[in-house]
Coordinates of C-alpha atoms and ligand atoms in Angstrom, one line a residue:
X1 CA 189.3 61.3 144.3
X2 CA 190.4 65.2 145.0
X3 CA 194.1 66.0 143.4
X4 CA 195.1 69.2 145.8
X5 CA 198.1 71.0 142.9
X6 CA 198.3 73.8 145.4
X7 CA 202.0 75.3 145.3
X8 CA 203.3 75.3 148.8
X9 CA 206.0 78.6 149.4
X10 CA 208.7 78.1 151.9
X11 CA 209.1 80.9 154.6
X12 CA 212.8 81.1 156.3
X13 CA 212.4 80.5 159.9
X14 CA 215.1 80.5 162.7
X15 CA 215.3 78.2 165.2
X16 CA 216.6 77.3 168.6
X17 CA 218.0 73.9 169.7
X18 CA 219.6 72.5 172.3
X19 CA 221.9 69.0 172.0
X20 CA 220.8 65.7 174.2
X21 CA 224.4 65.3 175.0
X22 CA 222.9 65.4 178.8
X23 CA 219.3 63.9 178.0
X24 CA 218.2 61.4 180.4
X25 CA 214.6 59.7 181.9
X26 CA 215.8 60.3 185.6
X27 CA 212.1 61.4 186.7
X28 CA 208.8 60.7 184.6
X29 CA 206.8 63.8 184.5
X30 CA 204.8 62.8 181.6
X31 CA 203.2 59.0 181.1
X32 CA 205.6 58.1 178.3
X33 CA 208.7 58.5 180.5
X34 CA 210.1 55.4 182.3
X35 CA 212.8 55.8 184.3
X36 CA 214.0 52.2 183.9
X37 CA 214.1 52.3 180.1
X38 CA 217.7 53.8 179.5
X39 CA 218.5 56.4 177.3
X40 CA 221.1 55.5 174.1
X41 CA 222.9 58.8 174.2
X42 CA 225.0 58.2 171.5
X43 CA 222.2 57.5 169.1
X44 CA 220.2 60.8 170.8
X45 CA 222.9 62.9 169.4
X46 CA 223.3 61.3 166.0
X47 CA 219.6 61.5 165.6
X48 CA 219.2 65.2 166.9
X49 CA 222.5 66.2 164.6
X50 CA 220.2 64.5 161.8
X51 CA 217.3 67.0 162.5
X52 CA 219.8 69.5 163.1
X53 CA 221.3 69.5 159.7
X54 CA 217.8 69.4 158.2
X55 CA 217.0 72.2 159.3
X56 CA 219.7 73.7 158.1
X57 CA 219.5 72.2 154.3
X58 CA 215.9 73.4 154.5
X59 CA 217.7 77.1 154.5
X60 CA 217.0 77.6 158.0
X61 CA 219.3 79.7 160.6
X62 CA 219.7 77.2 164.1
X63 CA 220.7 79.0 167.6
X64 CA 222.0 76.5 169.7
X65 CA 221.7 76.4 173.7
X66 CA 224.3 74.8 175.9
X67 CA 223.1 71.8 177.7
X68 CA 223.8 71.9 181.4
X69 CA 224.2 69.1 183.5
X70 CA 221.6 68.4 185.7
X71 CA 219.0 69.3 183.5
X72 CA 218.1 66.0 181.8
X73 CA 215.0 68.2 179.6
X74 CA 216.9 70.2 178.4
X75 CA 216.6 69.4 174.6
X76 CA 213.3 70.2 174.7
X77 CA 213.9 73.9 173.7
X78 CA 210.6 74.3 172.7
X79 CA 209.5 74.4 176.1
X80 CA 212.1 77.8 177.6
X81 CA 210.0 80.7 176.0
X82 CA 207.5 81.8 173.2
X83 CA 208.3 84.4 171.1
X84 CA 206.1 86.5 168.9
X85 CA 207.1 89.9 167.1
X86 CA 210.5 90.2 168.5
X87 CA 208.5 89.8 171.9
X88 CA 209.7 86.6 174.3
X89 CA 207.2 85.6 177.2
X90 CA 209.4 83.4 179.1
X91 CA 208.5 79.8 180.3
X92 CA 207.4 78.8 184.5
X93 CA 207.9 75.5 184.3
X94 CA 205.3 73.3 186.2
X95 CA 208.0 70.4 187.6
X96 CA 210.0 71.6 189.7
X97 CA 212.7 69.4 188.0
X98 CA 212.7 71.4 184.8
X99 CA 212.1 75.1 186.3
X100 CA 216.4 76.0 186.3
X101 CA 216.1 75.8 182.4
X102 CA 213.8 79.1 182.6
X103 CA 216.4 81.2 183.4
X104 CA 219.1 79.0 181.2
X105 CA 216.6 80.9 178.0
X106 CA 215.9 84.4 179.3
X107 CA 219.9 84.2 179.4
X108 CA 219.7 83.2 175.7
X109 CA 217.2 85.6 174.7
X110 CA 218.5 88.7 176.8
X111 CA 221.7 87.9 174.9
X112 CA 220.3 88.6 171.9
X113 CA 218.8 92.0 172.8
X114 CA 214.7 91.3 172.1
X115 CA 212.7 92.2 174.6
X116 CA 211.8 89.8 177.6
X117 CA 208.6 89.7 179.7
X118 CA 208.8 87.4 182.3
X119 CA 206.0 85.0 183.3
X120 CA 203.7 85.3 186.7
X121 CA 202.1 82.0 185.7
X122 CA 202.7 78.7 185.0
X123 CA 203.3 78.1 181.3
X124 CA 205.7 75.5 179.3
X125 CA 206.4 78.2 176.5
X126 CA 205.8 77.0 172.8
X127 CA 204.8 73.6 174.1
X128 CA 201.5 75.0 174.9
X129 CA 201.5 77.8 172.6
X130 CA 201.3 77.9 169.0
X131 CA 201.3 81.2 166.6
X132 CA 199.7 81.7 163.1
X133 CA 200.8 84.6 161.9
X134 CA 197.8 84.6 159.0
X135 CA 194.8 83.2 161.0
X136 CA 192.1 86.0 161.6
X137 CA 195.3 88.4 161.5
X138 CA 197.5 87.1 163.9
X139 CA 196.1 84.2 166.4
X140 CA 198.0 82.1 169.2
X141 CA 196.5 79.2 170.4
X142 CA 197.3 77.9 173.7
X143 CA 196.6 74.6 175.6
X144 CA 195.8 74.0 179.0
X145 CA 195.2 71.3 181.1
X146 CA 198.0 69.2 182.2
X147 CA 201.5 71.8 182.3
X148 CA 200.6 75.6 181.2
X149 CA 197.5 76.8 183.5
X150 CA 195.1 78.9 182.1
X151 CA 195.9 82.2 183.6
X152 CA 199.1 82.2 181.5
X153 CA 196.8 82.4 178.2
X154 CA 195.4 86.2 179.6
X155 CA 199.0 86.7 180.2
X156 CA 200.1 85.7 176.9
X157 CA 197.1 88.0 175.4
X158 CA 198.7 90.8 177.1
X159 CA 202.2 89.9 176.5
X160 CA 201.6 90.1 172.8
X161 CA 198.7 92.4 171.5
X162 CA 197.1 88.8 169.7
X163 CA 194.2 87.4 170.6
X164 CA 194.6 83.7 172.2
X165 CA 192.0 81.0 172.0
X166 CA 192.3 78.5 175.2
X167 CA 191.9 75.1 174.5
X168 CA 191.7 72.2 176.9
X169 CA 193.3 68.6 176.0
X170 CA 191.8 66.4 178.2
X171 CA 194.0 63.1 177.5
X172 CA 197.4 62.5 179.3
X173 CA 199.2 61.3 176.4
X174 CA 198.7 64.3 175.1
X175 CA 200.2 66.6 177.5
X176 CA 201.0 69.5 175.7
X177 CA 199.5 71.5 173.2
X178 CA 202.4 70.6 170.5
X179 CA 202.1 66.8 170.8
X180 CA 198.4 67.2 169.7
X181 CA 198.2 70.0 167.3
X182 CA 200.5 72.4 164.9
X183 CA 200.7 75.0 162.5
X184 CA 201.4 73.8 158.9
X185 CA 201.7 77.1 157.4
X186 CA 200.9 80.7 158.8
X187 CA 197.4 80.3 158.9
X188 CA 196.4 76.6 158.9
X189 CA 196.7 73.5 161.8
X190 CA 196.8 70.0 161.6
X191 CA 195.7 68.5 165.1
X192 CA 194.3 65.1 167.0
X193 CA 190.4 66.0 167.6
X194 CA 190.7 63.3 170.4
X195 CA 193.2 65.1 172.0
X196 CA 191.0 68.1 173.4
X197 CA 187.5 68.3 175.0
X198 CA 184.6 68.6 173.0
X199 CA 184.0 71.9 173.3
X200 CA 187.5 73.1 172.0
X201 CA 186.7 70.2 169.1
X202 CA 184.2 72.5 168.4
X203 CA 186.6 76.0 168.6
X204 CA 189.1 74.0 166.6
X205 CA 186.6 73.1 164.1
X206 CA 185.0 77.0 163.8
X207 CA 188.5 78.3 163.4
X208 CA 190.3 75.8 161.1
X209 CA 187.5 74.1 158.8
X210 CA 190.6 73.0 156.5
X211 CA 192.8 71.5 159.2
X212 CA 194.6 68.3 158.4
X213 CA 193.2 65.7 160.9
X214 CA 195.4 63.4 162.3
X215 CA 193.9 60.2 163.7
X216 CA 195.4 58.4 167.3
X217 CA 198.1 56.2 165.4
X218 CA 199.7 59.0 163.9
X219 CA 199.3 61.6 167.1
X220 CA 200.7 58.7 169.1
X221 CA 203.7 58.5 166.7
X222 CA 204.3 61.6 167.8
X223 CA 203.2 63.0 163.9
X224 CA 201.4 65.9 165.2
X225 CA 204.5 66.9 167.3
X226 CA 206.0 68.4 163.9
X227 CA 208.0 72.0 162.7
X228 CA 206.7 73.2 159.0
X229 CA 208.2 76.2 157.1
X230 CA 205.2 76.2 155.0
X231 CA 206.2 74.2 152.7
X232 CA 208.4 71.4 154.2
X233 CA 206.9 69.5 156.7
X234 CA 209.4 68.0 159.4
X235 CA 207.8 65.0 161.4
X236 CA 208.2 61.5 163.1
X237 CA 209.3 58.9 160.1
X238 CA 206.6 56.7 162.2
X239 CA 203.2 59.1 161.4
X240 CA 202.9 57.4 157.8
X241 CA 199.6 58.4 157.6
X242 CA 199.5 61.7 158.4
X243 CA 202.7 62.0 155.8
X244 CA 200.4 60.9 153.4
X245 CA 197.6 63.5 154.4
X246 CA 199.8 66.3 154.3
X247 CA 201.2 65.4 150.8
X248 CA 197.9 65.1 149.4
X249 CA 197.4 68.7 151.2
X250 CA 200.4 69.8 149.2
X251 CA 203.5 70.0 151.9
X252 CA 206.6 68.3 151.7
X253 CA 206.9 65.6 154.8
X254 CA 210.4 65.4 155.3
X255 CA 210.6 62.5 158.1
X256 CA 213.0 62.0 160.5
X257 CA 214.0 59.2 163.4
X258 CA 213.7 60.5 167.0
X259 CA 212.7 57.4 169.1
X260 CA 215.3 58.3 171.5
X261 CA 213.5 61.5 172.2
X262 CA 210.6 59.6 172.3
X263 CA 211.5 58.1 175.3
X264 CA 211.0 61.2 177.3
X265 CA 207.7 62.0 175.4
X266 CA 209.1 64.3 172.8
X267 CA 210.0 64.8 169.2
X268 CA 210.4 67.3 166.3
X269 CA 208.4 70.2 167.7
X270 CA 209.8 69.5 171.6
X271 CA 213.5 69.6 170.3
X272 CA 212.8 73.5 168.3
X273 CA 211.8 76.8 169.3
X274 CA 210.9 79.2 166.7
X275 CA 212.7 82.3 167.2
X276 CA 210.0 85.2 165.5
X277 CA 212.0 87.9 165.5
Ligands
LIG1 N1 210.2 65.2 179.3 C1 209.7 66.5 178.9 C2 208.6 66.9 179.8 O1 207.8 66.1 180.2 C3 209.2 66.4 177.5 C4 208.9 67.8 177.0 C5 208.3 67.7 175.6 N2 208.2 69.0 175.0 C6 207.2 69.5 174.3 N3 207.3 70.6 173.8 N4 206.1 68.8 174.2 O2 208.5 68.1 180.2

């Protein structure tokens, strides 16, 4: 038995969110949406005010993005952009249903005067992107296989000066990069090996030999789709297990209830963009 004392510091992040007040499952895009399962809107709000607020205690600043009608996604703000260094490289999103919310974030981001590349490829912003800040000196990590293609990595590498290290998830489920893996502080991950091929196991293992592995219950609770500050770890109340992991790691898990988000195959991570300004 291993007792981990390591003191865990807090960094404050800033955030974007956007409210469900117009979430619905009105096209499945990704195998855990069905359309005939509806949505309790009500409880969507309560449960996204609950992560909001969070956030917030944490010592967090939240942007918010107005919802539109129409665009059923939209909560999933992760998916708009990826921004790194003050840079954003917008999102091209690969349904056709989702691709007005693109412009809905350059909109966001322009406001805000940082400077805005916009994308040639197809990429679902921080959904397949993920940024460690401390890893080999500054390392993004990008998925590829099911929404952003690879192209959009090379385009990210010269977006942003930072090296990016493809990795290819091979299992539907896991659609995105941020349902199977995510930074726990600036320099360390926590993913599901079965989530990628076994040749980015093998990257993931080179690169991160103390990752926090998550095992299929607890990346099919959604555990792995999770926001940390470096400290405090924000995740699906379901992904016990991984909780449990991460303590004994030395985080925080701070858990929260999102199974209405569920229902269109997101969670924590889907519902936040981190704003790196
Ligand atoms: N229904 C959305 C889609 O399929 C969910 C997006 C989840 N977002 C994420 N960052 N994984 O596009």
């Amino acid at each position: 038995m291993v007792t981990v004392n390591q003191q865990r510091v807090p960094r404050k992040r800033t955030y974007l969110l956007c409210s469900p007040e117009r979430f619905a499952v009105e096209y499945a895009i990704n195998p855990w949406m069905d359309v005939t399962k509806p949505v309790d809107v009500e409880l969507a709000v309560k449960q996204w005010n609950r992560l909001r607020e969070t956030l917030v205690v944490l010592g967090h600043e939240v942007h918010l993005l107005t919802p539109e009608a129409g665009l059923p996604d939209m909560v999933f703000a992760a998916n708009g952009a990826f921004m790194v260094d003050g840079t954003v490289y917008g999102a091209r999103f690969k349904h056709e249903q989702r691709a007005p919310e693109a412009a809905l974030h350059r909109a966001f981001y322009e406001s805000q005067g940082w400077r805005f590349i916009a994308a040639g490829e197809t990429n679902e912003g921080e959904g397949d992107f993920v940024y460690l800040p401390e890893a080999y000196g500054g390392l993004i990590l990008a998925g590829h296989g099911f929404r952003t293609e690879l192209p959009a990595h090379a385009e990210a590498q010269e977006a942003f000066g930072r090296p990016v290290v493809s990795l290819h998830l091979v299992d539907p489920r896991f659609y995105h990069l941020d349902v199977a893996l995510a930074a726990i502080d600036d320099g360390n991950v926590a993913y599901h090996p079965g989530a990628f091929s076994a040749a980015s196991q093998k990257v993931l293992a080179q690169l991160f030999p103390d990752a926090v592995l998550a095992d299929d219950s607890d990346a099919l609770a959604f555990g792995l789709n999770l926001v940390s500050d470096g400290a405090n770890v924000v995740l699906n109340g379901d992904a016990t297990r991984l909780a449990g992991k991460l303590k004994a790691a030395g985080y925080t898990p701070v858990p929260v209830e999102l199974s209405e988000m569920r229902k269109g195959g997101g969670s924590v991570k889907c519902c936040i963009a981190e704003l790196r300004h």
